[in-house]
XYZ file of C-alpha atoms in Angstrom:
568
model
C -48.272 -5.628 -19.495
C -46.565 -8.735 -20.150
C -43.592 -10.071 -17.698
C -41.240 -12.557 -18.398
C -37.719 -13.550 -16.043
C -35.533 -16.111 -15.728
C -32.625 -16.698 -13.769
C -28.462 -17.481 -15.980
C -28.109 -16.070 -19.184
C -29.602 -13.773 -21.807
C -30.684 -16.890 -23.761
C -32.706 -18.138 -20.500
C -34.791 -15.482 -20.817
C -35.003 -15.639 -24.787
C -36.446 -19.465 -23.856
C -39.359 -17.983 -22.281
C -40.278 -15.045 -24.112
C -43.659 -14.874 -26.105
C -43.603 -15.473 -29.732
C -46.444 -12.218 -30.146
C -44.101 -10.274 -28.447
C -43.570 -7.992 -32.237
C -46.426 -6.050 -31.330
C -44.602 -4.323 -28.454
C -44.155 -0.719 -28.569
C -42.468 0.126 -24.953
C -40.360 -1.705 -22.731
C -38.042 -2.243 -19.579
C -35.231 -5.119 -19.032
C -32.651 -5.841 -16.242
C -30.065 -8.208 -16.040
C -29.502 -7.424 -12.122
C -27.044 -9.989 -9.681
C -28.381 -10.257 -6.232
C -27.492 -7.754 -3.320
C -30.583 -8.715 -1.350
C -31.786 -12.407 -1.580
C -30.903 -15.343 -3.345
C -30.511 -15.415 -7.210
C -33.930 -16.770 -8.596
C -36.549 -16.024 -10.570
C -38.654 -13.996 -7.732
C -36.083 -11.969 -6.689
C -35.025 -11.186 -11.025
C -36.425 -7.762 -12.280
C -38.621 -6.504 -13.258
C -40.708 -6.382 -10.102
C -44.304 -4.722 -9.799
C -46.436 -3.273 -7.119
C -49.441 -4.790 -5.945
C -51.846 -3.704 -8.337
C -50.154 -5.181 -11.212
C -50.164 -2.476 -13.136
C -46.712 -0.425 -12.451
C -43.220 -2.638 -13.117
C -39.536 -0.941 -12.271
C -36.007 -2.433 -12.914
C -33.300 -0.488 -10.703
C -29.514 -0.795 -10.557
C -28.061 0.345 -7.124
C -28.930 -0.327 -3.509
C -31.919 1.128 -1.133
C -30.258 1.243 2.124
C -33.762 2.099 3.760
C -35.306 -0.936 2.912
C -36.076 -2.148 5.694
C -37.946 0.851 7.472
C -39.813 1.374 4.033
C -40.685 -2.370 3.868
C -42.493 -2.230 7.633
C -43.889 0.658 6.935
C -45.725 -0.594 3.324
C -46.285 -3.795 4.991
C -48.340 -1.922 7.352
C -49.980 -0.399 4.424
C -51.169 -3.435 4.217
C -48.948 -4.975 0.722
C -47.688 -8.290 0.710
C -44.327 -8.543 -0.733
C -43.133 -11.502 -3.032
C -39.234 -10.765 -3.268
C -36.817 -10.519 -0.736
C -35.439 -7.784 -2.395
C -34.474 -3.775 -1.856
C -35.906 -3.285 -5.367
C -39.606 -4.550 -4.877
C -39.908 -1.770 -2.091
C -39.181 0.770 -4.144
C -41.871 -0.515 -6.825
C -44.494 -1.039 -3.963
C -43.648 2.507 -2.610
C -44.354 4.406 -6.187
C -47.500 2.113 -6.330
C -48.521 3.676 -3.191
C -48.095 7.264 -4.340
C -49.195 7.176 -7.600
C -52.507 8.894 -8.381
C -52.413 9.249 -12.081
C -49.341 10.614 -12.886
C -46.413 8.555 -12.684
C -43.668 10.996 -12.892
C -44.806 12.499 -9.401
C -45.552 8.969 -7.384
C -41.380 7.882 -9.215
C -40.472 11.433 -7.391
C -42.507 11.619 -4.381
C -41.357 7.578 -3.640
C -37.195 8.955 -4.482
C -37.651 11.412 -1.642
C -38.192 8.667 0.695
C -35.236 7.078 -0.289
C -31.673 6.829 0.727
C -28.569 4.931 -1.417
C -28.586 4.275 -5.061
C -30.446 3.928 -8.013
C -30.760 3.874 -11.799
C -34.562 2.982 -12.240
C -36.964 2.743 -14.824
C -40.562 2.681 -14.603
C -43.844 2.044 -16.733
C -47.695 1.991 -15.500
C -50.498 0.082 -17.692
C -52.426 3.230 -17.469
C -49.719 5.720 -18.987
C -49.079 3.320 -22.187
C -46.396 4.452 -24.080
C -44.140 6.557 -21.299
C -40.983 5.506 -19.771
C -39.922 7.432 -16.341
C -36.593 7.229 -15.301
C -34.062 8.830 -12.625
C -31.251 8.107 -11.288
C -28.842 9.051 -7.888
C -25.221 7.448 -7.559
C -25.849 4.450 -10.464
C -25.405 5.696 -13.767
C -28.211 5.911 -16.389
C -28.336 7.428 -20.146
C -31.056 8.224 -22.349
C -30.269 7.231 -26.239
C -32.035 9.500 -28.741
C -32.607 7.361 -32.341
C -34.794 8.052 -35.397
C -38.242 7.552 -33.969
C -36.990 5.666 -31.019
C -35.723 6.186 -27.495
C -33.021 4.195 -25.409
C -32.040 4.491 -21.543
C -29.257 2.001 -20.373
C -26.397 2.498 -17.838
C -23.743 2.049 -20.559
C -22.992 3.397 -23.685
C -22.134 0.249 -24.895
C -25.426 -0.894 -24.426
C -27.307 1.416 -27.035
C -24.257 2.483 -29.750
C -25.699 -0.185 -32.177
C -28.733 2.712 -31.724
C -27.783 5.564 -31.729
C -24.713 7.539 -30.843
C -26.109 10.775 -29.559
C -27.128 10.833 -25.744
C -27.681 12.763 -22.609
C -26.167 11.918 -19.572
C -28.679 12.179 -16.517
C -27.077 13.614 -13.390
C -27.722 13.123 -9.713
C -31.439 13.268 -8.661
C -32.567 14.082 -12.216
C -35.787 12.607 -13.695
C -36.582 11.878 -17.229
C -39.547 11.306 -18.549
C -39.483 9.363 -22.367
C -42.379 8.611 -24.971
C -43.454 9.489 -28.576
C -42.932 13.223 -28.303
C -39.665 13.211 -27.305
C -37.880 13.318 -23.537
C -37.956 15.614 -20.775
C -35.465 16.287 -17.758
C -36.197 17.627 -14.276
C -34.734 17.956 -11.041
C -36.726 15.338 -7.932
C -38.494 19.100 -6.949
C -39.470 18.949 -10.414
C -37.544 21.960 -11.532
C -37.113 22.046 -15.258
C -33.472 20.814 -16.360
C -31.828 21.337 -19.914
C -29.850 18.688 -21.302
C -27.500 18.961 -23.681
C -27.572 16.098 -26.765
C -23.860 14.402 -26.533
C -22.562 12.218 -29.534
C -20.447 8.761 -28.759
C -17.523 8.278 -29.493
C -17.450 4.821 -29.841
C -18.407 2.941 -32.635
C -20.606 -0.346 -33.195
C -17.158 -2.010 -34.892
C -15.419 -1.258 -31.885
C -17.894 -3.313 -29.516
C -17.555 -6.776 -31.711
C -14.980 -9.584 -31.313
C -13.209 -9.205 -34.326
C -12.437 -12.649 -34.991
C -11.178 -13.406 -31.590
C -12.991 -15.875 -28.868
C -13.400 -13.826 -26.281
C -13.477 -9.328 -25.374
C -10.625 -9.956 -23.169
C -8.409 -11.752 -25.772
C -9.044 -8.732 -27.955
C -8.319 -5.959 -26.108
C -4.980 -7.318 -24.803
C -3.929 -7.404 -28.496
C -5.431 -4.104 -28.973
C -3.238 -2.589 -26.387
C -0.174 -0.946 -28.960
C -3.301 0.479 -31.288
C -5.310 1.482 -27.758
C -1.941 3.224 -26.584
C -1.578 4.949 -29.357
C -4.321 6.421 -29.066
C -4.138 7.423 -25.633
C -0.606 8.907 -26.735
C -1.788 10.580 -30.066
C -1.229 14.334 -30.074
C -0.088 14.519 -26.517
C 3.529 14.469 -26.651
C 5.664 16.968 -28.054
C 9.323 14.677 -28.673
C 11.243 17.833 -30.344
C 9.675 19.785 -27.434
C 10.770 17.312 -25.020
C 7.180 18.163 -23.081
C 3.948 16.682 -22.562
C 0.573 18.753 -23.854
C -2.330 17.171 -21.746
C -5.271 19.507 -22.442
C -7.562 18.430 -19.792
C -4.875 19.818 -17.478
C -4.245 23.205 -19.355
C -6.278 25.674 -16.692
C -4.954 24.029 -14.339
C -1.025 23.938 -14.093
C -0.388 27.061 -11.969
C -2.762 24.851 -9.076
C -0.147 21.329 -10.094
C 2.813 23.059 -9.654
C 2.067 24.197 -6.437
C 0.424 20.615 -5.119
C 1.801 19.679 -1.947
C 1.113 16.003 -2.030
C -1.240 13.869 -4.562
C -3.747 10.841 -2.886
C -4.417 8.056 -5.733
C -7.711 7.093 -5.027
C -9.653 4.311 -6.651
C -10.325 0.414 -6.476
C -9.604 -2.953 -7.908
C -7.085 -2.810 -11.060
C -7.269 0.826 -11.075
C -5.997 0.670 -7.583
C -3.072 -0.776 -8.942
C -2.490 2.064 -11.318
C -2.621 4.042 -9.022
C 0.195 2.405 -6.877
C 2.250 2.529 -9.944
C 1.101 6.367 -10.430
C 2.777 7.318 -6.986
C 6.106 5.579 -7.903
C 5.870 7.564 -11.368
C 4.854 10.802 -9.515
C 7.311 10.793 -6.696
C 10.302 9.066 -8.651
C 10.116 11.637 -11.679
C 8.229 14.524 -10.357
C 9.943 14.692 -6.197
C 6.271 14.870 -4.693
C 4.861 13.545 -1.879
C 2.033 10.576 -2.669
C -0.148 7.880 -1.304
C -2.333 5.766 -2.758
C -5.694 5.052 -1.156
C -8.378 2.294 -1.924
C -11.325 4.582 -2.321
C -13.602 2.305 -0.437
C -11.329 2.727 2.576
C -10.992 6.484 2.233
C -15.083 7.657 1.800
C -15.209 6.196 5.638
C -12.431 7.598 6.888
C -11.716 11.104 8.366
C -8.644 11.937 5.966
C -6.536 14.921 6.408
C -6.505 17.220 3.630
C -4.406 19.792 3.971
C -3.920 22.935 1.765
C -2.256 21.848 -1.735
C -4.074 18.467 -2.056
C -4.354 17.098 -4.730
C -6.747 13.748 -5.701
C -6.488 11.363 -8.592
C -9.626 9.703 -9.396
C -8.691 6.475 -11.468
C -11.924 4.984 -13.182
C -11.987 3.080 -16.026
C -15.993 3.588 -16.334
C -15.824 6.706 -14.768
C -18.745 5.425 -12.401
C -17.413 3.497 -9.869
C -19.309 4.078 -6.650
C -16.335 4.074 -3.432
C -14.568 6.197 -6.175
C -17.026 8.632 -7.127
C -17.758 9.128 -3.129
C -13.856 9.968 -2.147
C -13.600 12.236 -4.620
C -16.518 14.070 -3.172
C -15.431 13.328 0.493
C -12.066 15.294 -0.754
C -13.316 17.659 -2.662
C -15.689 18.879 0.451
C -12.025 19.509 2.570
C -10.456 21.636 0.140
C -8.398 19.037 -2.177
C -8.564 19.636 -6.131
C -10.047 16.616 -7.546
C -8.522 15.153 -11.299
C -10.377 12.271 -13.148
C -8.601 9.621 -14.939
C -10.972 7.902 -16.677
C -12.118 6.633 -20.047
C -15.988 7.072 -20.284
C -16.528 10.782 -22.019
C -19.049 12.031 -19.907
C -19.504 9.655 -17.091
C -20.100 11.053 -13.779
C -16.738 11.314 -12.367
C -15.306 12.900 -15.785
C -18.306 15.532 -15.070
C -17.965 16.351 -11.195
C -13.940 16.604 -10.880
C -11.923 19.556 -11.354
C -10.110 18.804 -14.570
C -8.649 15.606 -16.150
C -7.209 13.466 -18.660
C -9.501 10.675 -20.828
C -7.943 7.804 -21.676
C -9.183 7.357 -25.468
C -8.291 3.381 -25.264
C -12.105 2.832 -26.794
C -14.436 0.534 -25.170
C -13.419 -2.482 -22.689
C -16.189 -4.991 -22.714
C -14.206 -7.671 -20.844
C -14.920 -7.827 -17.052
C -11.113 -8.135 -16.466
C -9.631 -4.860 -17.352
C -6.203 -4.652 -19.771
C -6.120 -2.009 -22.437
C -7.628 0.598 -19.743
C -4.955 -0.612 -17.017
C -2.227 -0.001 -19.224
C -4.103 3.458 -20.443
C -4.150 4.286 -16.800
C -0.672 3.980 -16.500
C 0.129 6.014 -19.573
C -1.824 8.593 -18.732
C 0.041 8.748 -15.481
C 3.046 8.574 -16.813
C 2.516 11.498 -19.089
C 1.295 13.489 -15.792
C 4.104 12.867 -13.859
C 6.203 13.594 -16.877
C 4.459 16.997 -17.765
C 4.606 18.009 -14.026
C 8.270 17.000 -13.223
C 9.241 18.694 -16.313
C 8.126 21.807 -14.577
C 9.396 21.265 -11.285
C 12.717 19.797 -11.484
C 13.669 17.692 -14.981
C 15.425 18.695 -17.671
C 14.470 19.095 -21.389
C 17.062 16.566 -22.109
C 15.691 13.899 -19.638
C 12.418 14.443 -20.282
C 12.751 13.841 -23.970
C 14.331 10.637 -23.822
C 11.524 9.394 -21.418
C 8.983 10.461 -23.933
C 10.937 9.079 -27.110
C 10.894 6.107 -25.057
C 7.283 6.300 -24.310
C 6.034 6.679 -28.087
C 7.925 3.404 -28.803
C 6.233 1.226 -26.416
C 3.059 0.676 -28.350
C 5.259 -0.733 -31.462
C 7.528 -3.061 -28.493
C 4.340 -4.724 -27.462
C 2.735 -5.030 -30.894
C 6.050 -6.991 -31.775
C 5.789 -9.220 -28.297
C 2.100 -10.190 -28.193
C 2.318 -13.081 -30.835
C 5.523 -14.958 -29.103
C 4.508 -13.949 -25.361
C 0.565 -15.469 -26.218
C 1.995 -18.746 -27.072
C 4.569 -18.974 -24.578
C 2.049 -18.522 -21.568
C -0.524 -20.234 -22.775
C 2.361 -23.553 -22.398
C 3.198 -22.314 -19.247
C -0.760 -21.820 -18.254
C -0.697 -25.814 -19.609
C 1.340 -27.164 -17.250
C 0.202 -25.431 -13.982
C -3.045 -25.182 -13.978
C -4.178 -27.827 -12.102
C -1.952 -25.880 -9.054
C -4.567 -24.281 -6.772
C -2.448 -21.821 -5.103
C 0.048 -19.211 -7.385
C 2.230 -16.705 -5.581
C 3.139 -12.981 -7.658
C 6.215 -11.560 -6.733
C 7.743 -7.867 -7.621
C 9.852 -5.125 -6.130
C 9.148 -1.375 -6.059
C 7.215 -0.175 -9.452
C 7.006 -4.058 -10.063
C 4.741 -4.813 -6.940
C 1.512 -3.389 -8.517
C 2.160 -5.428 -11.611
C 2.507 -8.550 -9.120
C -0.711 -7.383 -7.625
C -2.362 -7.147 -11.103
C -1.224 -10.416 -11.895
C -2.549 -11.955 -9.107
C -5.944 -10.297 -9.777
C -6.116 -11.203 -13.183
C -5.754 -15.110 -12.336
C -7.607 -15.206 -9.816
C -10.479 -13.076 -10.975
C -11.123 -14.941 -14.445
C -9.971 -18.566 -13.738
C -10.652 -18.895 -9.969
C -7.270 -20.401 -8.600
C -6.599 -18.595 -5.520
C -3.081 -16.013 -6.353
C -1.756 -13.860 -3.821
C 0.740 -10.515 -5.321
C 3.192 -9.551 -2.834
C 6.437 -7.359 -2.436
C 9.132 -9.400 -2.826
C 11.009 -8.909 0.429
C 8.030 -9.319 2.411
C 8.022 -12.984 1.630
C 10.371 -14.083 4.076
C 8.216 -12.573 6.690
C 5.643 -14.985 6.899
C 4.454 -16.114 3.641
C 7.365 -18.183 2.467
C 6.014 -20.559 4.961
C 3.024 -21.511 1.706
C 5.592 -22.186 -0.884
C 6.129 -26.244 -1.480
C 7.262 -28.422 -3.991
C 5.946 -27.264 -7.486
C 4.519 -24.059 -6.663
C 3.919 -21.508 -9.280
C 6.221 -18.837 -8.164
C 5.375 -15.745 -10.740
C 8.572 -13.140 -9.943
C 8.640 -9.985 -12.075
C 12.604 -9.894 -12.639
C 13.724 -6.910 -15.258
C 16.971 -5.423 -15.189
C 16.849 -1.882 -12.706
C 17.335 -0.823 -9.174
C 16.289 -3.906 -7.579
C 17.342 -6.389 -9.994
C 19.806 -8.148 -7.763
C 17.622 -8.447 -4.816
C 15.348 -10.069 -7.179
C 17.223 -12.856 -7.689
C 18.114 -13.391 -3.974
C 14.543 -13.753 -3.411
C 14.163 -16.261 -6.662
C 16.892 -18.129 -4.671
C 14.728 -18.281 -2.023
C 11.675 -19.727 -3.546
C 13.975 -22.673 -5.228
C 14.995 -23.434 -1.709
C 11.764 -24.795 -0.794
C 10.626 -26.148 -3.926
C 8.734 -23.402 -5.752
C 8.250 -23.842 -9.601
C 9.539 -20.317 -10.476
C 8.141 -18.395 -13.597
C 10.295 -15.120 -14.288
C 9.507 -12.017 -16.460
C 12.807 -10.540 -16.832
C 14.667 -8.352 -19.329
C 15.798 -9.356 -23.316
C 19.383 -11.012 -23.124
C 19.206 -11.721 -19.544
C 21.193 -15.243 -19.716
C 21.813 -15.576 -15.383
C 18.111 -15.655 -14.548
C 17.651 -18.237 -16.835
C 19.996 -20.466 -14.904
C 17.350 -19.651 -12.033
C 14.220 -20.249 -12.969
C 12.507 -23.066 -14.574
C 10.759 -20.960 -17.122
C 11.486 -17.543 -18.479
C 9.233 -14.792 -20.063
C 11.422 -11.979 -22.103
C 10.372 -8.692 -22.314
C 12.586 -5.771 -24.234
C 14.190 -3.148 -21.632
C 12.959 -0.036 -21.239
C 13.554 2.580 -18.882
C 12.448 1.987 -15.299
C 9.404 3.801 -14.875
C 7.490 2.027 -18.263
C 8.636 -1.295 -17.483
C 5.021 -1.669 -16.083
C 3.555 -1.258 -19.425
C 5.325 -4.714 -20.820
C 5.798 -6.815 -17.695
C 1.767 -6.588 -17.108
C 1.581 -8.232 -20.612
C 2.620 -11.871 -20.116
C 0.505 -11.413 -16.890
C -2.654 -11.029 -18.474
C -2.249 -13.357 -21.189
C -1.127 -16.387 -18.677
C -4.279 -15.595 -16.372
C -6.220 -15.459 -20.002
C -5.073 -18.854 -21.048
C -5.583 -20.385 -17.879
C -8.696 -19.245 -18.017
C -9.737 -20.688 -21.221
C -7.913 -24.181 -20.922
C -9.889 -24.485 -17.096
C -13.325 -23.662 -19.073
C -14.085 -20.800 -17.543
C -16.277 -18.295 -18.993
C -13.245 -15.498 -19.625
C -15.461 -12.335 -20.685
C -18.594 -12.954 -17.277
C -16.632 -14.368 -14.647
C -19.005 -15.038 -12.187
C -19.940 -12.935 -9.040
C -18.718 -10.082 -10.492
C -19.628 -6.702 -13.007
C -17.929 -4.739 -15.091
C -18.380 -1.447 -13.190
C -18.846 -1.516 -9.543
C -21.612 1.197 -9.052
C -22.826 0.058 -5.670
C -20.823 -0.537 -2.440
């Protein structure tokens, strides 16, 4: 068994790889950011028990360690990481007797969190065992080959038929083929799932970066998400995810949002959507917030699980926590087949294709579609009209064509704004009612993928403490288009030119006042109220994506963070 890590990139490792490694038959990889212990070569995976002979990788978190590394250490095993992982490798070393597949599942008993592991042993050459609980993992089936990864993405160039692993399920992998059972070792059938993705899909394209790409991908990715699901002579929405389940919608009480990060802020948009167009009572929650609390669920719950990977760990474990009082759980998400797709009630998939860059755009606005055409296809059958509902959706088809026609001016407009501000280290996002979230978002988005600090905030709110931050030259971001709060809008712009702010409007097509106002303004056509969203978040990502580029920063792998959050 040869191992090989190295600490930065792919191409770190590729530095120090053997040159006989052709002769290779089976293997495992990670490429793991610290939880526990520094990032450096001792604490990168693979790690191995004491004999040498067994090596793991795992994604996730023990959150035993510490009993289980006093208690091997009293075994007498000397441990050469400071990590969670190298217990779990020294505790399967312990157990195992010959057969690997029962030390991987009597060690898993032991312990509680997460993982997605897999495992190989010198002395079983040519065997892969693998299991998983709370991170996700996949086994690839190819001609004469075998795959496990925690994306899809990872393995499409492969092969695109798969089986997705479920809680506490074990696979074990080599030449004959794979097999599936249960930690008590109870036989599990799996059935063999095709991608949906393609190989194409997954490459740049001619652009420099992922994230570049799928913001101009958004009016092809939303028409996708839209395809076959409105009916415009109808005037109604057809969302068959939801079709078993609209007697339990109509009768909903009050919908929770729950989910975290930029999804979050689809969700804040979803409860304006829901209880503007629909009349229902909503909240949104961050799901990391809401597994630790001791919510009240009450008869006629409803919860709205917003995941872009599906997989998303505080997510995944309110929808649970809910689901255990009573509530009727709904996915939003865009993996097919990830784990919350598989353990909620029913749902709708977002079908924007894959999102490779760490800073999400085409599923954000996906999210908000799909929302929309919820709220749309319940409020259609609790209170609106054929007529009303019909010009929302005839206004909905048209918004993939709008932003197809703004991307090329709105890229080259930001990226002079991006020019002249970037060297600002503090940026404040302002927007009012279903324009906050997009403030939020465009805050994130900065912040996230160029590192200069942004704070999103309602509008009003500023006066009530943080106007004291804005000075001379401050990049003052206001999300200004013409609707209910358009005139308070401007009172606040007002405000931020009284003390000096630098202030950088979106606002509405022919809007010639708020030009007078601000020192630099960022057109977007109207639409009605509830899309706006889905072209004022437009301009936001591509000013935090040139920013991002003209400061050097490494757009796609900003650092300290993953694409899918599947530990706390």
């Amino acid at each position: 068994m040869r191992v090989r890590r190295a600490v930065g990139r792919i191409s770190a490792l590729e530095a120090v790889l053997d040159k006989d490694v052709s002769d290779a038959q089976i293997g495992i990889a990670h490429t793991r950011w610290a939880t526990h212990g520094a990032p450096c070569e001792k604490n990168s995976h693979p790690h191995r028990d004491r004999s040498g002979k067994l090596a793991l990788v795992h994604n996730g978190i023990i959150e035993n360690y510490r009993v289980l590394r006093q208690y091997l250490e009293g075994e007498g095993i000397e441990f050469k990481s400071e990590t969670d992982t190298e217990c779990l490798a020294q505790l399967v070393g312990l157990f195992y007797d010959g057969n690997l597949e029962n030390a991987v599942r009597k060690a898993l008993r032991e312990v509680r969190g997460t993982f997605g592991i897999a495992v190989i042993h010198v002395d079983e050459p040519g065997t892969i065992v693998a299991a998983r609980r709370g991170s996700p993992l996949i086994v690839g089936v190819g001609d004469d080959e075998m795959l496990i990864a925690s994306d899809a993405a990872a393995i499409v160039q492969h092969t695109s038929r798969v089986i997705y692993l479920s809680d506490n399920e074990v696979v074990t992998i080599n030449r004959e083929g794979f097999r599936t059972t249960t930690l008590d070792a109870a036989p599990v059938t799996k059935a063999v799932e095709a991608i949906e993705w393609t190989l194409e899909q997954l490459e740049l394209g001619g652009h420099k970066h992922f994230m570049s790409k799928e913001i101009f991908e958004q009016p092809e990715s939303l028409r996708n998400c839209i395809r076959g699901r409105i009916d415009l002579d109808g005037g109604r929405v057809v969302l068959g995810g939801l079709a078993n389940m609209s007697r339990e919608l109509i009768r909903a009480k009050r919908f929770i949002f729950s989910a975290c990060g930029t999804a979050w802020h689809a969700g804040m948009i979803g409860e304006y959507l829901f209880e503007t167009l629909a009349r229902i009572p909503c909240e949104t929650e961050y799901a990391s917030e809401f597994r630790y609390r001791n919510p009240v669920i009450e008869d006629g719950t409803v919860i709205v699980a917003i995941s872009q990977s599906g997989e998303t760990a505080d997510t995944l474990a309110a929808i649970r926590e809910a689901r255990e009082r009573g509530a009727l759980a709904l996915g939003v998400v865009n993996a097919v087949g990830s784990t919350i797709a598989r353990e909620t009630d029913a749902g709708v998939y977002l079908h924007v294709g894959p999102e490779i860059g760490v800073a999400s755009t085409k599923a954000f606005t996906g999210q908000i579609t799909v929302l929309t055409m919820m709220a749309l296809q319940l409020a259609r059958r609790r209170n609106m009209g054929h007529g009303e509902c019909a010009e929302y959706l005839q206004a909905l088809a048209k918004i993939p064509d709008t932003i197809q026609q703004m991307l090329p001016r709105l890229s080259e407009q930001t990226h002079a704004i991006a020019e002249q501000y970037i060297d600002q280290g503090n940026w404040l996002y302002l927007g009012r009612g279903i324009q906050y979230p997009v403030a939020l978002e465009g805050a994130l988005k900065l912040k996230e993928i160029s590192y200069i600090h942004a704070e999103g905030l309602p509008a009003a709110e500023m006066k009530h403490g943080p106007i004291a931050l804005i000075h001379e030259g401050m990049p003052v971001v206001v999300i200004a288009p013409r609707g209910h709060w358009y005139d308070k809008v401007i009172t606040n712009i007002e405000q931020v030119r009284g003390r000096g702010g630098t202030v950088i409007a979106v606002a509405t097509e022919g809007d010639k006042h708020i030009a007078e106002i601000a020192e630099h303004v960022i057109y977007v056509p109207p639409a009605p109220e509830p899309l706006q969203p889905l072209l004022t978040v437009i301009p936001l990502q591509l000013l935090a994506y040139h920013a991002a580029v003209l400061r050097g920063c490494d757009v796609d792998k900003p650092r300290n963070l993953a694409k899918s959050v599947t530990v706390e």
